[in-house]
XYZ file of C-alpha atoms in Angstrom:
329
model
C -33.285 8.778 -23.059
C -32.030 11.445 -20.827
C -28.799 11.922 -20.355
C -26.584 14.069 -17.813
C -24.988 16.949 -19.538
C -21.110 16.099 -19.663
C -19.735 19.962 -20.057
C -16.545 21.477 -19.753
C -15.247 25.211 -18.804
C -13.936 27.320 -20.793
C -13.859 31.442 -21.045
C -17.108 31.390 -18.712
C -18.828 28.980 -20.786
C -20.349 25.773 -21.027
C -19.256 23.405 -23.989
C -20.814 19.920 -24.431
C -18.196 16.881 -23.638
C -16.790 14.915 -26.690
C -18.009 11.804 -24.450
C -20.735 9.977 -26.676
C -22.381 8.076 -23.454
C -21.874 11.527 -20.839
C -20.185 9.967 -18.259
C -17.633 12.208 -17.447
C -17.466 16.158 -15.899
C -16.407 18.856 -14.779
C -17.957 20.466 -11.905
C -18.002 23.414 -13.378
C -19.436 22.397 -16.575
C -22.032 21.128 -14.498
C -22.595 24.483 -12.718
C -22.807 26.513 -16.085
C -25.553 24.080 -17.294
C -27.383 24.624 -14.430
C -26.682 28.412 -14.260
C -28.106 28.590 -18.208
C -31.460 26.163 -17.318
C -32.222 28.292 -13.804
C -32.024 31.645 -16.064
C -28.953 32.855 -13.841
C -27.122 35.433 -15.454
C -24.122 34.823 -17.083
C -22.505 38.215 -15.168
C -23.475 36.785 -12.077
C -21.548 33.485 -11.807
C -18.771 34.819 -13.772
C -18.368 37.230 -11.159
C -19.554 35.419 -8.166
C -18.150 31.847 -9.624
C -17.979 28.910 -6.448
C -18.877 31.707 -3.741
C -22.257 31.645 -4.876
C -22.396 27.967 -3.986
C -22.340 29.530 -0.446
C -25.523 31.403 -0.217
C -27.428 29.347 1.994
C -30.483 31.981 2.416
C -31.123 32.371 -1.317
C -33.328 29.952 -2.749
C -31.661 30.781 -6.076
C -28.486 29.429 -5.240
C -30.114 26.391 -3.291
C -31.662 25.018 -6.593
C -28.600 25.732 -8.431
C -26.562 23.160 -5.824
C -29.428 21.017 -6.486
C -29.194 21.109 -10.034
C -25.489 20.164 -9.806
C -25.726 17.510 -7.600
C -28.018 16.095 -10.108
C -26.187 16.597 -13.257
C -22.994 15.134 -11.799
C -24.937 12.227 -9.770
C -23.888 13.204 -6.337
C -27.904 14.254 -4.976
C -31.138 12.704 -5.469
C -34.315 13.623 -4.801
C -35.340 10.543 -3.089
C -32.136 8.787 -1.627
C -29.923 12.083 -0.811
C -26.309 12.374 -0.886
C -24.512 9.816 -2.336
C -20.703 10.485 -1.200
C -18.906 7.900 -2.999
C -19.381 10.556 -6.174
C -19.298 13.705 -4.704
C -16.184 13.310 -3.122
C -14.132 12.441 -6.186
C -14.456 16.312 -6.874
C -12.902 17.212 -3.754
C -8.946 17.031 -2.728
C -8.095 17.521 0.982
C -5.296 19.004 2.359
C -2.691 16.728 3.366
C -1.570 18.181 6.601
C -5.876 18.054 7.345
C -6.143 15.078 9.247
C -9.384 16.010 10.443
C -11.260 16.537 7.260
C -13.268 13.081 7.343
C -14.824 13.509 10.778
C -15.801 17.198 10.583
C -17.696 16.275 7.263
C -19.412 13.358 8.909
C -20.031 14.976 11.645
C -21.527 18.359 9.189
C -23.807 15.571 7.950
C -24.942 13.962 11.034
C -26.379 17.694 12.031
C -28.155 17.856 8.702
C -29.832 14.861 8.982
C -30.968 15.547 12.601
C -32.502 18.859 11.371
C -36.337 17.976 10.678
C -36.473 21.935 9.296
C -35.358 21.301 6.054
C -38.242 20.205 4.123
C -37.738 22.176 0.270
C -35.238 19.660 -1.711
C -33.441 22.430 -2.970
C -32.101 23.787 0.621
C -31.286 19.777 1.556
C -29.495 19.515 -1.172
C -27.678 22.695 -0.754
C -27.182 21.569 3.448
C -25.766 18.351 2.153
C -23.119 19.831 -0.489
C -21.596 22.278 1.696
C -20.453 19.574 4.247
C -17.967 18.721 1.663
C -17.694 22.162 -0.194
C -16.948 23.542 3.476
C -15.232 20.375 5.115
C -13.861 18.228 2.939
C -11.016 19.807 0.500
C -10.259 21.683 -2.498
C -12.980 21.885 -5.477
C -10.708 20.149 -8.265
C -11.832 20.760 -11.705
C -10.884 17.571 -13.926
C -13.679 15.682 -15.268
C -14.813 13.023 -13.035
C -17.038 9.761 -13.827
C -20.631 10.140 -13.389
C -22.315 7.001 -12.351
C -25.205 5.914 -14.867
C -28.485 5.434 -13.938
C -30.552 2.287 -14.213
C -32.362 3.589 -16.722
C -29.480 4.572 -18.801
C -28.090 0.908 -18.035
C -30.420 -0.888 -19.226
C -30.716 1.118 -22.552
C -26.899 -0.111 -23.142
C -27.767 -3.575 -22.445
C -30.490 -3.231 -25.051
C -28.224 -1.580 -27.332
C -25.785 -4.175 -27.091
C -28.320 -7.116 -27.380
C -28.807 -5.157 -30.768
C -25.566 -4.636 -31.868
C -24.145 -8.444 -30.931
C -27.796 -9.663 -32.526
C -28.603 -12.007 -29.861
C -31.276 -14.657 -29.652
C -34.821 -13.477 -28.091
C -34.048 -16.221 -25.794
C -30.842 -14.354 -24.367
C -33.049 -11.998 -22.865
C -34.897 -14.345 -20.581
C -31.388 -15.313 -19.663
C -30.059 -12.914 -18.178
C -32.716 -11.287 -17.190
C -33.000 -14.452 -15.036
C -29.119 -13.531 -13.381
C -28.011 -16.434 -16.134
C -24.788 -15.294 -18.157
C -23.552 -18.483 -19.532
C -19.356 -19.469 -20.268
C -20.020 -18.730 -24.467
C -19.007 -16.561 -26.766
C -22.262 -14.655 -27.314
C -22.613 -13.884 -23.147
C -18.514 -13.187 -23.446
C -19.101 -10.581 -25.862
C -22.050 -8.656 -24.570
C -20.453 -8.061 -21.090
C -17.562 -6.516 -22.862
C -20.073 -4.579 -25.000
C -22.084 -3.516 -21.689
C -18.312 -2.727 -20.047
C -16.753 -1.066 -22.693
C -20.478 1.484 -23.681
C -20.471 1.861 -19.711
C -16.568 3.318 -19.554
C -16.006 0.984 -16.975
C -14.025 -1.828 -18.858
C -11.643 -1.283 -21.793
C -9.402 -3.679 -23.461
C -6.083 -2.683 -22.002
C -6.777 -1.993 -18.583
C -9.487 -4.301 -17.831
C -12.153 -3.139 -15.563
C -11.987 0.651 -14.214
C -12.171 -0.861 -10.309
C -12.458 3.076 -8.933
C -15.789 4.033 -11.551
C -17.004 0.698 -10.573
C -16.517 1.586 -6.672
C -18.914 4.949 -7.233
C -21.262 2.854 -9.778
C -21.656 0.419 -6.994
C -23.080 2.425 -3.796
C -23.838 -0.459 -2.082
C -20.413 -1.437 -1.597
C -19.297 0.306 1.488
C -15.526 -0.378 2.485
C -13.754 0.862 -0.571
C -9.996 -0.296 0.567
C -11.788 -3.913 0.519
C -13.796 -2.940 -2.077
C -10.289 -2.231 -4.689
C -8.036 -4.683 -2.730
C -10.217 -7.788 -3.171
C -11.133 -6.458 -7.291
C -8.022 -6.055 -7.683
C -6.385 -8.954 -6.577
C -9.104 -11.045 -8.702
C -9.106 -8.732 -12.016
C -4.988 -10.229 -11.653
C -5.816 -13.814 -11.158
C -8.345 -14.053 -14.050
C -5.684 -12.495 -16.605
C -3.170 -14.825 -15.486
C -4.263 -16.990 -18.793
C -4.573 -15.427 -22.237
C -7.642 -15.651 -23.613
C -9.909 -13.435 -26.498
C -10.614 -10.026 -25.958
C -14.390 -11.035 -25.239
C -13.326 -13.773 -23.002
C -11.297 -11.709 -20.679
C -13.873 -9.096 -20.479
C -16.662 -12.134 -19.525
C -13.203 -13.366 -17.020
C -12.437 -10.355 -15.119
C -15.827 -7.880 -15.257
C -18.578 -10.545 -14.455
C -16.527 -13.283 -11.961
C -14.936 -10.550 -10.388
C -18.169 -7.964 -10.379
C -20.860 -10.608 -10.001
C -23.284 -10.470 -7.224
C -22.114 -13.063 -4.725
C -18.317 -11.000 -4.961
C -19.961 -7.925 -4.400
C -21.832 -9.695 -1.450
C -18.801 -9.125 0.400
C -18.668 -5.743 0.385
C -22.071 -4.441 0.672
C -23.117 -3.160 4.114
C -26.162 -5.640 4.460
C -28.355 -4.219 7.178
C -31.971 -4.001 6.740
C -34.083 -1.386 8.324
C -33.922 -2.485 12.515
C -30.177 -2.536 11.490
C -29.785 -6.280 11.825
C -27.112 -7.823 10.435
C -28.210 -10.231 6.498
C -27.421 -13.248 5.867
C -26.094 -13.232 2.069
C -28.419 -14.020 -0.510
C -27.092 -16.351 -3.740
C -25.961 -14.838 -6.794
C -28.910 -15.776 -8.618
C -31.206 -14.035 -6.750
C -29.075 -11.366 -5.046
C -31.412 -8.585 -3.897
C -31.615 -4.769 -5.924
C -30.415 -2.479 -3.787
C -32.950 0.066 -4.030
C -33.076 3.186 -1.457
C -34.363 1.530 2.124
C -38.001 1.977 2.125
C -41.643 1.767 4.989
C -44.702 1.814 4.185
C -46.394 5.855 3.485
C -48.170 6.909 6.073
C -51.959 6.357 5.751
C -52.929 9.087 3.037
C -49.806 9.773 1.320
C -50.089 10.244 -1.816
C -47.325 7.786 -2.474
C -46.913 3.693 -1.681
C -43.618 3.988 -0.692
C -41.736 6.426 0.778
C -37.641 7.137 1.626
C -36.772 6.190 5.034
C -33.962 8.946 5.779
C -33.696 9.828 2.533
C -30.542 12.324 2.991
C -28.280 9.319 3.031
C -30.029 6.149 2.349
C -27.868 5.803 -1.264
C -28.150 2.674 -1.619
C -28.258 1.287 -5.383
C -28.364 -1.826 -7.477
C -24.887 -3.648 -6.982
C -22.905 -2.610 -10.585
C -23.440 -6.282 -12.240
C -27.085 -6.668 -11.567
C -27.279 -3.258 -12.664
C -25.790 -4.465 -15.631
C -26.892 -7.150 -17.041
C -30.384 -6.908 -16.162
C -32.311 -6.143 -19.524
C -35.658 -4.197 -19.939
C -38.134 -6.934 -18.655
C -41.238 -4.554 -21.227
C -38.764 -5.300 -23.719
C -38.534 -8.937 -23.269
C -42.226 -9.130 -23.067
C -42.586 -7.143 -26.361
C -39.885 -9.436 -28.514
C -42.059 -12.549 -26.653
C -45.262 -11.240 -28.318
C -43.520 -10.582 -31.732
C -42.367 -13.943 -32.065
């Protein structure tokens, strides 16, 4: 499994996180690792350091934004900018009241330009509306949302390690997490491998925010978790039981139904689908053109961000796996 390189900074040099899973770090950490795989001197962006960000005609520099944004989860390739993780690295000014619209508006111009067709230079456009527009470059480590295939490698891992049934997996694989002991204690496993749940604080509700990108009003977004991660430890329970409480009925799809921005691709408004068979929120997609190379293709890729709501994400095991332990048995 790949994994994002979780670095940190120190005397002009990268040095790998003590994080076993990667999911925190620093931006510069990320920019060293991308500065040693490009073959960019060492002189150069000790000397240079974040004002080489701002090269916009050097292709160099363009593929070195890219490389960042992917590291740290902020860019993709196919879906664009995803702002709920870049901006974590960013403090504004707090006499700037005009920092949000000038970066939205920086963005809105990018998207309308139909020049940029190398990934490296949209990438590069897309950072510097917040590297320019949005606040200060801050330089403590930051959580890096995981990727589904990283996700579902902890759920395997902690079907493993809790030594579940073969029959679990066609559970929850089906959006079934039954009220016992054995479900209890594998959402606290995926939570706690994850670094979005520990034991004393419950569930992290701001890396959940970033891991969900489908969830668009983030005031609603930590009010509403909030308010239920309190209810559900109103009553003592087991470790594993208040994990199961406050991560899954507070995280589950039909919760994060209400904050999603459900519009599908005419912009007409959802209705909400049921739990059991809430949609993946994959990037918005049309049909390819007739001889593209590819069935499906992004439909304005340089912000269409949306992902798999966190729970979903989750708990959704390896469907080849389940098929393989089917066969075995």
């Amino acid at each position: 499994m790949l994994l994002a390189v979780g670095t940190s900074w120190h005397s002009g040099k990268a040095e790998a996180s003590s994080s076993p899973n990667c999911t925190t770090s620093t931006f510069d950490g990320a920019l060293w690792e991308c500065a040693s795989q490009l073959g960019i001197s060492t002189e150069r962006v000790r000397t240079e350091n974040h004002n080489l960000l701002l090269y916009t005609a050097d292709p160099e520099t363009a593929c070195l934004v890219r490389c960042i944004g992917l590291l740290l989860r902020f860019w993709d390739d196919g879906t664009g900018l995803r702002e709920s993780t870049i901006r974590q690295y960013y403090r504004p000014d707090p006499e700037d009241h005009c920092y949000r619209n000038r970066t939205q508006r920086c963005l809105r111009t990018y998207e309308q330009d139909t020049s940029l067709k190398d990934v490296c230079e949209r990438a590069q456009r897309a950072f510097l509306c917040y590297h320019q527009q949005y606040g200060y470059l801050q330089q403590e480590e930051r959580f890096i949302p995981l990727t589904g295939h990283e996700m579902r490698q902890v759920q395997q891992d902690c079907l493993d390690i809790l030594g579940l049934a073969p029959s679990r997996l066609t559970q929850y694989t089906e959006g079934y997490f039954p009220d016992d002991p054995e479900t209890h204690c594998f959402v606290r496993c995926v939570g706690l491998r994850t670094k979005l749940y520990n034991d004393r604080t419950g569930p992290i509700v701001e890396r959940l925010y970033i891991q969900c990108d489908s969830c668009a009003d983030e005031k609603a977004f930590t009010e509403r978790a909030n308010a239920c991660i309190a209810s559900q430890r109103q009553e003592k329970r087991s470790k594993c039981g208040t994990a199961y409480r406050t991560l899954y009925h507070c995280f589950r799809d039909d919760q994060l139904e209400l904050y999603a921005d459900h519009r599908n691709v005419q912009g007409t408004t959802q209705k909400p689908i049921p739990a059991s068979r809430s949609p993946v929120f994959y990037p918005t997609k049309v049909p390819a053109q007739v001889g593209s190379s590819n069935k499906l293709v992004p439909l304005a890729p340089q912000r269409a961000s949306k992902k798999e709501p966190i729970f979903k994400m989750m708990l959704r095991v390896l469907e080849h796996h389940n098929e393989k332990k089917q066969h075995h048995y």
